[in-house]
Coordinates of C-alpha atoms and ligand atoms in Angstrom, one line a residue:
X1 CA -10.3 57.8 10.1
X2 CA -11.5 61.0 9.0
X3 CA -12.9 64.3 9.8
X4 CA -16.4 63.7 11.2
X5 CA -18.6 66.9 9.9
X6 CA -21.7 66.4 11.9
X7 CA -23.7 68.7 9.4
X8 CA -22.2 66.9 6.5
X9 CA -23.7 62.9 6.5
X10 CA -21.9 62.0 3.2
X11 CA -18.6 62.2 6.0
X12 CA -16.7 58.9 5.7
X13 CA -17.3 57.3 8.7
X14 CA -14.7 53.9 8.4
X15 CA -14.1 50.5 10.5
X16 CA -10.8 49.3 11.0
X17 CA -8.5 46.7 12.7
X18 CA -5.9 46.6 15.1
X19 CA -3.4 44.7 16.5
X20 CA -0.3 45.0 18.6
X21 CA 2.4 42.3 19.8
X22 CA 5.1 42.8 22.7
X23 CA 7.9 39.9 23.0
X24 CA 9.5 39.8 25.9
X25 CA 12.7 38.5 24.7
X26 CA 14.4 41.8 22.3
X27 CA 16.1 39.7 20.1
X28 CA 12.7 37.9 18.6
X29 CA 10.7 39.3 16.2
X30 CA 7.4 40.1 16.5
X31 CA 6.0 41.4 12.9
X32 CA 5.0 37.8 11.7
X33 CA 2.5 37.6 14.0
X34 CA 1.1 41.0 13.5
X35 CA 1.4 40.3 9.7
X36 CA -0.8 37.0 10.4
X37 CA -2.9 38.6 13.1
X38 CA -3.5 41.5 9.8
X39 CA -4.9 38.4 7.8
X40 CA -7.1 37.2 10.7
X41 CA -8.8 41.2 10.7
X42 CA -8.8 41.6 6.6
X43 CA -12.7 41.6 7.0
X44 CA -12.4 44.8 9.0
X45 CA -10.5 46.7 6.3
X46 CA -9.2 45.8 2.6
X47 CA -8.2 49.3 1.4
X48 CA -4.6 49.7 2.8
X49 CA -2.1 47.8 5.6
X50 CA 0.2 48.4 7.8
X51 CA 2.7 47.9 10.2
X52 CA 5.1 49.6 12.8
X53 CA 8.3 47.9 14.7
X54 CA 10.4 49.0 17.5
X55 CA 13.7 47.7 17.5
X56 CA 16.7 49.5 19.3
X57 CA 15.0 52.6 19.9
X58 CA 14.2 53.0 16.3
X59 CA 10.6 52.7 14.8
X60 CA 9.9 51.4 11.1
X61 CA 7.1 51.8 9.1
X62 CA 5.6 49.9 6.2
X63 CA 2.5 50.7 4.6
X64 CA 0.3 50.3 1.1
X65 CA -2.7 50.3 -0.4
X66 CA -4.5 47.2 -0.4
X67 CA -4.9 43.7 1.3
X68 CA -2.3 42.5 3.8
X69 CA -0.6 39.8 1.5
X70 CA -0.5 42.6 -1.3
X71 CA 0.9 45.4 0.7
X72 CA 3.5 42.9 2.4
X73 CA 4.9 40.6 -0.5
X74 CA 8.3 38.3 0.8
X75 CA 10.5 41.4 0.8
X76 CA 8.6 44.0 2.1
X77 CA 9.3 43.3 5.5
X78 CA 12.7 42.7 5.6
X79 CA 13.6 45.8 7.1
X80 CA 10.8 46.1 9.3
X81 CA 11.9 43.8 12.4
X82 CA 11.1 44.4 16.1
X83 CA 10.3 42.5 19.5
X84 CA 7.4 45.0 19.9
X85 CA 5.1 46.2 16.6
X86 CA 1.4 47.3 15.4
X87 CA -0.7 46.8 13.1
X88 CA -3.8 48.3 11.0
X89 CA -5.7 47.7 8.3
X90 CA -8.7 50.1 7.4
X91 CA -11.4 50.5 5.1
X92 CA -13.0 53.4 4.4
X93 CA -15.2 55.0 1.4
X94 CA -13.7 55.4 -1.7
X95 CA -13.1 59.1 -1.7
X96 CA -10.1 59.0 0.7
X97 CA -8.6 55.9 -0.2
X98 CA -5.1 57.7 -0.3
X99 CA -1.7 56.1 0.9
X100 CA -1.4 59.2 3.3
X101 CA -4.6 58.8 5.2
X102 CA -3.0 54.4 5.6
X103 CA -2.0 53.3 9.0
X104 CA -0.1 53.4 11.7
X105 CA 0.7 56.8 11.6
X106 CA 4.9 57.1 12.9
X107 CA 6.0 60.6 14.2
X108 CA 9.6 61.0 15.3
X109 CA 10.7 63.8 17.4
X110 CA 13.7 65.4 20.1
X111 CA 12.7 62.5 22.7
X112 CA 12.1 59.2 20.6
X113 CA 9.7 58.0 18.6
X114 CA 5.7 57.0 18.7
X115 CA 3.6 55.2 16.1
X116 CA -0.5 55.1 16.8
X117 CA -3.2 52.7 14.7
X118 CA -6.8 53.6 15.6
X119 CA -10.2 52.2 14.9
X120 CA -13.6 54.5 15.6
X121 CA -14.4 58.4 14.8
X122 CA -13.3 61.4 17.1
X123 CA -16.2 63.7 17.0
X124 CA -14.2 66.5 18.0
X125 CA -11.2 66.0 15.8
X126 CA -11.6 69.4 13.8
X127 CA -11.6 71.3 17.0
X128 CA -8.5 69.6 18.1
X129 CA -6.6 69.9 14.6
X130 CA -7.3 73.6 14.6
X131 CA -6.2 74.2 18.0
X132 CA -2.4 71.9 17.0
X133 CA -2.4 73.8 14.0
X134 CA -2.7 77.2 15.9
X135 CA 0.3 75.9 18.1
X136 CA 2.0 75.4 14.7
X137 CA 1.9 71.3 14.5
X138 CA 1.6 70.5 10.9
X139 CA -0.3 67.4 9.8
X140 CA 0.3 65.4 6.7
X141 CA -3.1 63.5 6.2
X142 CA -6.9 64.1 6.8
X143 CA -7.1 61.7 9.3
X144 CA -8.3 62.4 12.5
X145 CA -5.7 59.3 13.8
X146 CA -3.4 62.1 13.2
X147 CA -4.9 64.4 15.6
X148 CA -4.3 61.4 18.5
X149 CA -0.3 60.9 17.9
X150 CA 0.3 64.9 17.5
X151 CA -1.1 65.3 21.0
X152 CA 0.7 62.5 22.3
X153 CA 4.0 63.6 20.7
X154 CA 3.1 67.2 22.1
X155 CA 2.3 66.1 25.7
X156 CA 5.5 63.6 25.4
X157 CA 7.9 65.3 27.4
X158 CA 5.4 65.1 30.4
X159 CA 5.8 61.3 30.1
X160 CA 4.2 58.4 28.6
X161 CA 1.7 58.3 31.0
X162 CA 0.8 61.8 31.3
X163 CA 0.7 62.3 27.3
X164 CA -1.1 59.5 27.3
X165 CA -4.1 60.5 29.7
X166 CA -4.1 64.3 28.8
X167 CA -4.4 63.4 24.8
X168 CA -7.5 60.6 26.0
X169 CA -9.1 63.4 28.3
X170 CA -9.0 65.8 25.2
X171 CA -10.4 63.7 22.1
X172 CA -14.1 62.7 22.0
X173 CA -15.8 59.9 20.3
X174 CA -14.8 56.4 19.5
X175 CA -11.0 54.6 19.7
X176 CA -9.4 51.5 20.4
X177 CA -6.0 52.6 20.0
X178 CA -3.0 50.9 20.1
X179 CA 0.4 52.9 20.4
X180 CA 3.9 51.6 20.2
X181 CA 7.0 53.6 21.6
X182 CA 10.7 52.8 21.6
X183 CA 10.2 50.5 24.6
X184 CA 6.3 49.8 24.8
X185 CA 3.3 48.9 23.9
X186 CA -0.4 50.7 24.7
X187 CA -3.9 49.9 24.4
X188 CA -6.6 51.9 25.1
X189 CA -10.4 51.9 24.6
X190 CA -13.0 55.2 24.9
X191 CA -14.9 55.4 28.1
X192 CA -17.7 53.9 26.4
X193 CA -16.0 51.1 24.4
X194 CA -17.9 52.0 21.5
X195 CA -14.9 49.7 19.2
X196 CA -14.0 46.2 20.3
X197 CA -10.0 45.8 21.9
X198 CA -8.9 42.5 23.8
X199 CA -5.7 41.6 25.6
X200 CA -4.5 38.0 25.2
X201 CA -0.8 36.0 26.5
X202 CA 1.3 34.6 24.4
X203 CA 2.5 31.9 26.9
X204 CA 5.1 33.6 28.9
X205 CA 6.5 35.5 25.6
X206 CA 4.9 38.2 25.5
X207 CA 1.5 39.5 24.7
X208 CA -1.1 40.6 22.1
X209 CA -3.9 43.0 22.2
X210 CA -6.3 42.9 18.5
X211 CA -9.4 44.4 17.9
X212 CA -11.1 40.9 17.8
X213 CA -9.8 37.7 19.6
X214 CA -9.7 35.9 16.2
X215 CA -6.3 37.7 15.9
X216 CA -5.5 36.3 19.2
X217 CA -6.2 32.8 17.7
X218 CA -4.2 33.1 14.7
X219 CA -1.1 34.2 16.9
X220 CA -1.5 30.9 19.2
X221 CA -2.3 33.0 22.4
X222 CA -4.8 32.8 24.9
X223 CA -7.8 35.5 25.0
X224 CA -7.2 37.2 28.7
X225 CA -10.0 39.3 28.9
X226 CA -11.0 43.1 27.0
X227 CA -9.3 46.2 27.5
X228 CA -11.8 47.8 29.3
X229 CA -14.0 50.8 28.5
X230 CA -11.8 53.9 29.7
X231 CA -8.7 51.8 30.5
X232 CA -5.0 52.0 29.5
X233 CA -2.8 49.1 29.1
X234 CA 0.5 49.8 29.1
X235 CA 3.1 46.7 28.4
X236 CA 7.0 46.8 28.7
X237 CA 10.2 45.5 29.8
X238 CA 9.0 45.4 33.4
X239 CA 5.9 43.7 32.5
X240 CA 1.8 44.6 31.9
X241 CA 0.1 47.3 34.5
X242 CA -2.8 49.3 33.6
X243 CA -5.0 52.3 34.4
X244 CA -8.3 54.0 34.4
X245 CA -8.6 57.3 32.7
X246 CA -11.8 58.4 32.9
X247 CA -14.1 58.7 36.3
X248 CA -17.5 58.1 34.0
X249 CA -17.1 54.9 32.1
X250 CA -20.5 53.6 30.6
X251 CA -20.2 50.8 28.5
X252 CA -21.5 51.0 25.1
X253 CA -20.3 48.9 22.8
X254 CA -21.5 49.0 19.2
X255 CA -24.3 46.6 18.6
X256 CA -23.4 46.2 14.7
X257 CA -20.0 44.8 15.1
X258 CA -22.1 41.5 16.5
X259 CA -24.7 41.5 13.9
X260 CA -22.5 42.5 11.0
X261 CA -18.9 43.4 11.0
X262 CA -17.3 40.6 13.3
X263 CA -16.2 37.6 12.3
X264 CA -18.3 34.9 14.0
X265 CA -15.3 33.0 15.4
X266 CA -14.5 36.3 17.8
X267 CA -15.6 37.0 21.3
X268 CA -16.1 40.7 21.7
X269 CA -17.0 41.7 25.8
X270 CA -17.8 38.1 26.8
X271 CA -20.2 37.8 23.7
X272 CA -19.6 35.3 21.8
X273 CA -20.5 36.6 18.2
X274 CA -21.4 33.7 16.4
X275 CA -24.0 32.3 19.3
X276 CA -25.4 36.0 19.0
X277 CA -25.9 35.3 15.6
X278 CA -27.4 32.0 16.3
X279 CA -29.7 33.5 19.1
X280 CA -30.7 36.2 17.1
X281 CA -31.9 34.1 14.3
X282 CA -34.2 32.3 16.7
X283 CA -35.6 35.5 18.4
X284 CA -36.1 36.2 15.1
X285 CA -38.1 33.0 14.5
X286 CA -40.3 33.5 17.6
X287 CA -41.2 37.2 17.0
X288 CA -41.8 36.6 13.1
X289 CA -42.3 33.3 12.0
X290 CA -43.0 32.5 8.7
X291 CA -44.4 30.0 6.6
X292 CA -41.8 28.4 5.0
X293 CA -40.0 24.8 3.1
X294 CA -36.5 26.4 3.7
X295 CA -34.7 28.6 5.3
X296 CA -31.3 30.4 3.6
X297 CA -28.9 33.0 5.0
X298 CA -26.9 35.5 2.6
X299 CA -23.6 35.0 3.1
X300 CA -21.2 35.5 5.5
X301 CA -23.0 37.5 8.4
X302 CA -26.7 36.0 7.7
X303 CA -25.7 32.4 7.8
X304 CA -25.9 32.0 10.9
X305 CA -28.9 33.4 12.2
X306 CA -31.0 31.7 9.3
X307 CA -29.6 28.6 11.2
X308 CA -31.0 29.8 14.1
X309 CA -34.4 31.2 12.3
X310 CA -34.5 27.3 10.9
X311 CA -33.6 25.5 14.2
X312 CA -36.2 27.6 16.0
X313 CA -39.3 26.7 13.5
X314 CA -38.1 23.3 12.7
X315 CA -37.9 24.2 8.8
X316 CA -34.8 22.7 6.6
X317 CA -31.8 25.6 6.4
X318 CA -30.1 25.0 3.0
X319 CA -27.7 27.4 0.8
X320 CA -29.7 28.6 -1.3
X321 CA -27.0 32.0 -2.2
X322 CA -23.4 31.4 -3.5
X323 CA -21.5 34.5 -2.4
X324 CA -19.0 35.6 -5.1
X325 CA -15.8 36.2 -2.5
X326 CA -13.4 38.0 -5.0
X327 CA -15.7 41.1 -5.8
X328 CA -15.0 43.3 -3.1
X329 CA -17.4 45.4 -1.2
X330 CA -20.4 46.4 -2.9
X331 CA -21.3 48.6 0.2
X332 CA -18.9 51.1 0.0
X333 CA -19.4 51.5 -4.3
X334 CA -19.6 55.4 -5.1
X335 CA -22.6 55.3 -6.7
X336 CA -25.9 53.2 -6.9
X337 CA -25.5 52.2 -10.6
X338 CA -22.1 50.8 -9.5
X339 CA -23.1 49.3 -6.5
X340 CA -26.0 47.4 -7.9
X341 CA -23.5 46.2 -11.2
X342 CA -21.4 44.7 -8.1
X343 CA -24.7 43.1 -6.3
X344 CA -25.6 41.3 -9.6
X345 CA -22.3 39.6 -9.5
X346 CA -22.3 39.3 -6.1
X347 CA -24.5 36.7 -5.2
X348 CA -26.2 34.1 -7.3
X349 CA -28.9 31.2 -6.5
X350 CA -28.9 27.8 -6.5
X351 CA -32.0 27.5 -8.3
X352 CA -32.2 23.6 -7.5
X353 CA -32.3 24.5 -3.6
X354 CA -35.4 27.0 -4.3
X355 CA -37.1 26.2 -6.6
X356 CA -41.2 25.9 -6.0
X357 CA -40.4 26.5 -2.7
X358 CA -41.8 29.0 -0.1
X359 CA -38.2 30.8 1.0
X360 CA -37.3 32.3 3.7
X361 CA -34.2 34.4 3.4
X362 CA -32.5 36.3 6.2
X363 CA -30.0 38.7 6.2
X364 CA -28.1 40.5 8.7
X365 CA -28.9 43.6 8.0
X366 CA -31.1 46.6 5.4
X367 CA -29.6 49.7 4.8
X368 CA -30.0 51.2 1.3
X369 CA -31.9 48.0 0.4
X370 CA -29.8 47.4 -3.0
X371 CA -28.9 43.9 -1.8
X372 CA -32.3 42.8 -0.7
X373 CA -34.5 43.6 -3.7
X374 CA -31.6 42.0 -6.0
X375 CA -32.0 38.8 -3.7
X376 CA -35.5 38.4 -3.6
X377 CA -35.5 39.1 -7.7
X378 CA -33.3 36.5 -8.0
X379 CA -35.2 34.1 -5.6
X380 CA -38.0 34.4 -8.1
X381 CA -36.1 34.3 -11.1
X382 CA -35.0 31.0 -10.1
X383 CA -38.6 29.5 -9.7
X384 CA -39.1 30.2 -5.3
X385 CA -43.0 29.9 -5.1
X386 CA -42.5 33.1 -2.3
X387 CA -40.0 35.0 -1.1
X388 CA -40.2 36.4 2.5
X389 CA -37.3 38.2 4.0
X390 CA -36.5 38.4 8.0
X391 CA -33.8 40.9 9.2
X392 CA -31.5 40.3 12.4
X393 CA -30.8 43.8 13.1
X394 CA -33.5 45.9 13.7
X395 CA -34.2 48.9 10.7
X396 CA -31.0 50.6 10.6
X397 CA -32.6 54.3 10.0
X398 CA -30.0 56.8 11.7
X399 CA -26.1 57.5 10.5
X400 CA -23.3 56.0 12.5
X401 CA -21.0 58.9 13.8
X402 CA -18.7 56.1 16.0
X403 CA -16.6 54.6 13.2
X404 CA -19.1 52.5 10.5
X405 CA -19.7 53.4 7.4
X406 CA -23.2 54.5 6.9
X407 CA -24.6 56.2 3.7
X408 CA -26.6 59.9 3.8
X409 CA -29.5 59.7 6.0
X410 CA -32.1 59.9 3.1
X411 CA -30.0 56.8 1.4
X412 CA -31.3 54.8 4.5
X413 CA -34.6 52.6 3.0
X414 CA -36.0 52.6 6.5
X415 CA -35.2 55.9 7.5
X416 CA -38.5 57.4 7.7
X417 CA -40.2 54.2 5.8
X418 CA -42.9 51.8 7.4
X419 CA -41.6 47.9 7.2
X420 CA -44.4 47.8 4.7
X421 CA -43.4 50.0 2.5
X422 CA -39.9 48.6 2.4
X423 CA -41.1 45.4 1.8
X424 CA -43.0 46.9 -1.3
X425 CA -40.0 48.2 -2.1
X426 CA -38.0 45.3 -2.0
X427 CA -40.2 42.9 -3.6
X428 CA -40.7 40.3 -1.0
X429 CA -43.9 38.4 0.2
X430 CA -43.8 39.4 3.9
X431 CA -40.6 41.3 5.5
X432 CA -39.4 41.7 9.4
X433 CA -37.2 43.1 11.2
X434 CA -35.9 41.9 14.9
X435 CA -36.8 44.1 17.3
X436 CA -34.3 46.3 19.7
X437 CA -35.6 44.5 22.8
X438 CA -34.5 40.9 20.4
X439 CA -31.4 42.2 19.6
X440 CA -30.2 42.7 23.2
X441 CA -31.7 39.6 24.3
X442 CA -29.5 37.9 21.6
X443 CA -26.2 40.0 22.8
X444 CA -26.4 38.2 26.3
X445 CA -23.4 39.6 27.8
X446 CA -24.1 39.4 31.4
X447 CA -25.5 42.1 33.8
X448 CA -22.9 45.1 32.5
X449 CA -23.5 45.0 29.2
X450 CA -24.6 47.9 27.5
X451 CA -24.3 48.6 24.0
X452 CA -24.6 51.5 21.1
X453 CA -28.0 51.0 19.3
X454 CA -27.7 54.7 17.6
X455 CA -27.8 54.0 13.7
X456 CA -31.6 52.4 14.9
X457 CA -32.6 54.7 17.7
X458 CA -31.1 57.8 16.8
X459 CA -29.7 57.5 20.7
X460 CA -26.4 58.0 20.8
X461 CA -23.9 57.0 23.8
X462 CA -22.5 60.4 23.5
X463 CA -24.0 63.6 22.0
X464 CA -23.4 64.2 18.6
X465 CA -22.8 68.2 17.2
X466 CA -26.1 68.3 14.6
X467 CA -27.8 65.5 16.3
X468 CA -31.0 65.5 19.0
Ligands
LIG501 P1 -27.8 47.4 1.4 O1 -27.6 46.6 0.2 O2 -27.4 48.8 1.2 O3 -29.2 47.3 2.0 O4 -26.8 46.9 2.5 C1 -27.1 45.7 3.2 C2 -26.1 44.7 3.0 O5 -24.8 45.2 3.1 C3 -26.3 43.5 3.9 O6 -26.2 42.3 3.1 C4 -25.1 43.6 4.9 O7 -24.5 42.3 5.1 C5 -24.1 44.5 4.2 N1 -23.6 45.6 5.1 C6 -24.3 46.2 6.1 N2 -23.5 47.1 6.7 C7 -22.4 47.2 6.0 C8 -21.2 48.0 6.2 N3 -21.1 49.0 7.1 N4 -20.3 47.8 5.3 C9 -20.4 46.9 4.3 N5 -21.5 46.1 4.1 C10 -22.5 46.3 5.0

C-alpha cells in the first residue's frame, strides 16, 4: 500500500493478498503451504512476493519482485522455515513497483519480533506517519503497511493485545491484516470489512486465515467462516480466541472484489462469487435483453455472467474471445498508448464463433473503456453482423480510496458520460449496464450484508478527506 492523497486521484490505490498458517506441532513447517496458498492469490497481485516465518523466536523474511514461483525458485526458501508464517503478494501501479514498498514488512526490536502483510488503503496514513516520525520512528518504504507495524512495535511493550487494539483504533480506512509474532498468529479486518479475510482448520494441525477461501482450498483445509468486520483473531500455542475492537461495526464489503477481482472458485461473506457472477449475468438478461444468436464473455471475470446473460434469454453462450494469459495486466499500463498496444494482444476473436452473427458480449466491468471499444472493433472485424455490449457492474464513475486501483477521475468513460454516449464511444450497437439495485440482488448474502458501492455512487462507507 501507499500513501492515499485524497486531493491527488493519480494516488496508487493497490489490491493485494494475504495469507497466514499456524501449525500446532513446532517442529512442522508451515511455508509450503503459504508458498501454495501465494499461488492460489497470484490474481490478486503479480508485482512482488513474500513471506515471513517464525521459528524459535526468530522471524525470516524473503521477498522479490515478481510472481510467487519467480520470487521463490527451489532454494530461496531454504532458510525461511517455521511452524507459523505469512504471506503477501501485491500489485500495485507501476510507479512504486520497488522491492522496499514488497511485503510482509519484518521489524525487530528490544522485546521480539513482528512481521505484518496488509491488503486495503489507510486514509489517514500520512497523519499517522508524521506523528511516528515526530516521535523519531524512521520508516524505510512509502507504504502505509509501514505505518501499521511501527505502531504495533511502538505500543508492544503494552502487550500483544493492547498494541494490537490501540494501533486498529488509530488507523482509518481499509485492512485485512495478518501479523505474525515470535509465538502467534493475527488476523484482523476494518470495522467495515471493506477487504475480504477468512479463517479456515487445517484438521487438528493448525489453521489458515487468506484473503480468499481459494487459498484455503489449495492448503487442504476447511473454510470455518470470515474474520469478521472489526474483529481480531489471535491463534497460538494455547489455541484460537478472538475479539471485537470496535463498538460500530457496519459491514461493507467491497462490491468489486465479486464482480471483478475474486476468483470465482472463492466464497467471500457467505457469497459465493462465482453464483454472483452467474446471478448477475441473468439480472442482467432480464433488465437488458438483447437481441441476439450468441452470447460471449471476455475472459476471466465476464465468463460467467454471459453464461448467466445466455441461460436467462435462452440464446447459445459460445467463446467467442481467446484471452492471451502471459501478457500481464493491461490495466495498470502507464500510459494509454501502452495500454491499448497490450489490449491488441490481449484478446483475439474466433472469427468462426461470430461471424454474421448478432453478438452479445459482456464484460464485467467499463472503466477507461480501452478494452471495450478494442473488443467490439474486433467483433466486427471478424464479420459479427452487430455488436451489443452488456456490463455486470454498474458504470464505475468515482475513484476507489479502499484499496483498488482506479485511474484519475476524468480517466473514468462514465464519469460524467450518459450510457449513450459511451456506447458511441465504444462502438457498439446498443450498450448496458446492470443496475445498483441488480448488483445487490446478485450479491445475495443473507439479511447482514452490506457492501461498498463507492467507485459507482460516489458513497463511501467512510468519509473520504476531498470527497462529499
Ligand atoms: P478498461 O479497459 O479501462 O475499460 O477496463 C476494463 C477492463 O479491465 C475490464 O475488462 C475488466 O475486467 C478489467 N478491470 C477492471 N477493473 C480492474 C482493475 N482494478 N485492475 C485490473 N483490471 C481491471
Amino acid at each position: 500500500m501507499k500513501f492515499l492523497n485524497a486531493s491527488d486521484e493519480s494516488g496508487l490505490r493497490e489490491e493485494c493478498g494475504v495469507i497466514g498458517v499456524f501449525l500446532k506441532d513446532e517442529e512442522k513447517d508451515a511455508v509450503p503451504l503459504i508458498y501454495r496458498g501465494l499461488l492460489s492469490l497470484q490474481h490478486r497481485g503479480q508485482e512482488s512476493a513474500g513471506i515471513a516465518a517464525a521459528k524459535n523466536k526468530v522471524i525470516e523474511l524473503r521477498k522479490g519482485m515478481g510472481l510467487v514461483s519467480e520470487v521463490f525458485g527451489q532454494a530461496s526458501l531454504e532458510n525461511v522455515k517455521g511452524s507459523a508464517a505469512i504471506g503477501h503478494v501485491r500489485y500495485s501501479t507501476a510507479g512504486a513497483s520497488i522491492i522496499d514498498n514488497a511485503q510482509p514488512f519484518v521489524s525487530r526490536f528490544k522485546l521480539g519480533s513482528i512481521a505484518v502483510a496488509h491488503n486495503g488503503t489507510l486514509t489517514n496514513a500520512d497523519v499517522v506517519r508524521e506523528l511516528l516520525e515526530d516521535s523519531g520512528i524512521g520508516f524505510t518504504s512509502s507504504s502505509d503497511s509501514e505505518v501499521i507495524i511501527n505502531l504495533i512495535a511502538k505500543n508492544y511493550r503494552k502487550g500483544l493485545e493492547r498494541a494490537l487494539t490501540d494501533t486498529i483504533q488509530f488507523i482509518k480506512g481499509s485492512y485485512a491484516l495478518v501479523v505474525l509474532t515470535d509465538d502467534a498468529l493475527v488476523a484482523a479486518r476494518d470495522p467495515n470489512g471493506i477487504r475480504p479475510l477468512c479463517l479456515g482448520a487445517l484438521g487438528d494441525r493448525g489453521w489458515i486465515v487468506a484473503s480468499e477461501s481459494c487459498a484455503i482450498d489449495e492448503a487442504g483445509g476447511a473454510l470455518l467462516r470470515d474474520v469478521e468486520p472489526g474483529e481480531v483473531v489471535i491463534i497460538n500455542g494455547e489455541g484460537l480466541h478472538s475479539f471485537t475492537f470496535s463498538e460500530k461495526t457496519t459491514r461493507a464489503v467491497c462490491a468489486f472484489e465479486f464482480v471483478y477481482f475474486a476468483r470465482p472458485d472463492s466464497i467471500i461473506d457467505k457469497v459465493d462469487v462465482y453464483g454472483a457472477r452467474i446471478r448477475a449475468g441473468k439480472i442482467l438478461a432480464r433488465e437488458s435483453p438483447a437481441p441476439a444468436d450468441l452470447v460471449i464473455g471476455v475472459p476471466d471475470s465476464g465468463v460467467p455472467a454471459a453464461i448467466g446473460y445466455g441461460q436467462a434469454l435462452g440464446v447459445p453462450y459460445g467463446l467467442g474471445i481467446v484471452k492471451n494469459k502471459y501478457i500481464g495486466r493491461t490495466f495498470i499500463s502507464p500510459s494509454q498508448a501502452l495500454r491499448e498496444k497490450a489490449v491488441l494482444t490481449k484478446h483475439n476473436v474466433i472469427a468462426s464463433e461470430v461471424r454474421g452473427k448478432r453478438v452479445v458480449i459482456i464484460d464485467d466491468s467499463i472503466v477507461r473503456g480501452t478494452t471495450s471499444k478494442r473488443l467490439v472493433a474486433i467483433l466486427r472485424g471478424a464479420g459479427a453482423k452487430e455488436v451489443h455490449m452488456r456490463v455486470c457492474s454498474p458504470p464505475v464513475c468515482c475513484p476507489c480510496y479502499f484499496g483498488i486501483d482506479t485511474p484519475h477521475r476524468k480517466d473514468l468513460i462514465s464519469n460524467g458520460a450518459s450510457v449513450q454516449r459511451v456506447c458511441q464511444s465504444i462502438g457498439a450497437d446498443s450498450l448496458a449496464f446492470i443496475s445498483v439495485e441488480g448488483l445487490l440482488e446478485s450479491l445475495d448474502g443473507g439479511p447482514e450484508a452490506g457492501y461498498c458501492l463507492g467507485c459507482f455512487t460516489g458513497e463511501y462507507p467512510i468519509p473520504v478527506p476531498g470527497e462529499g
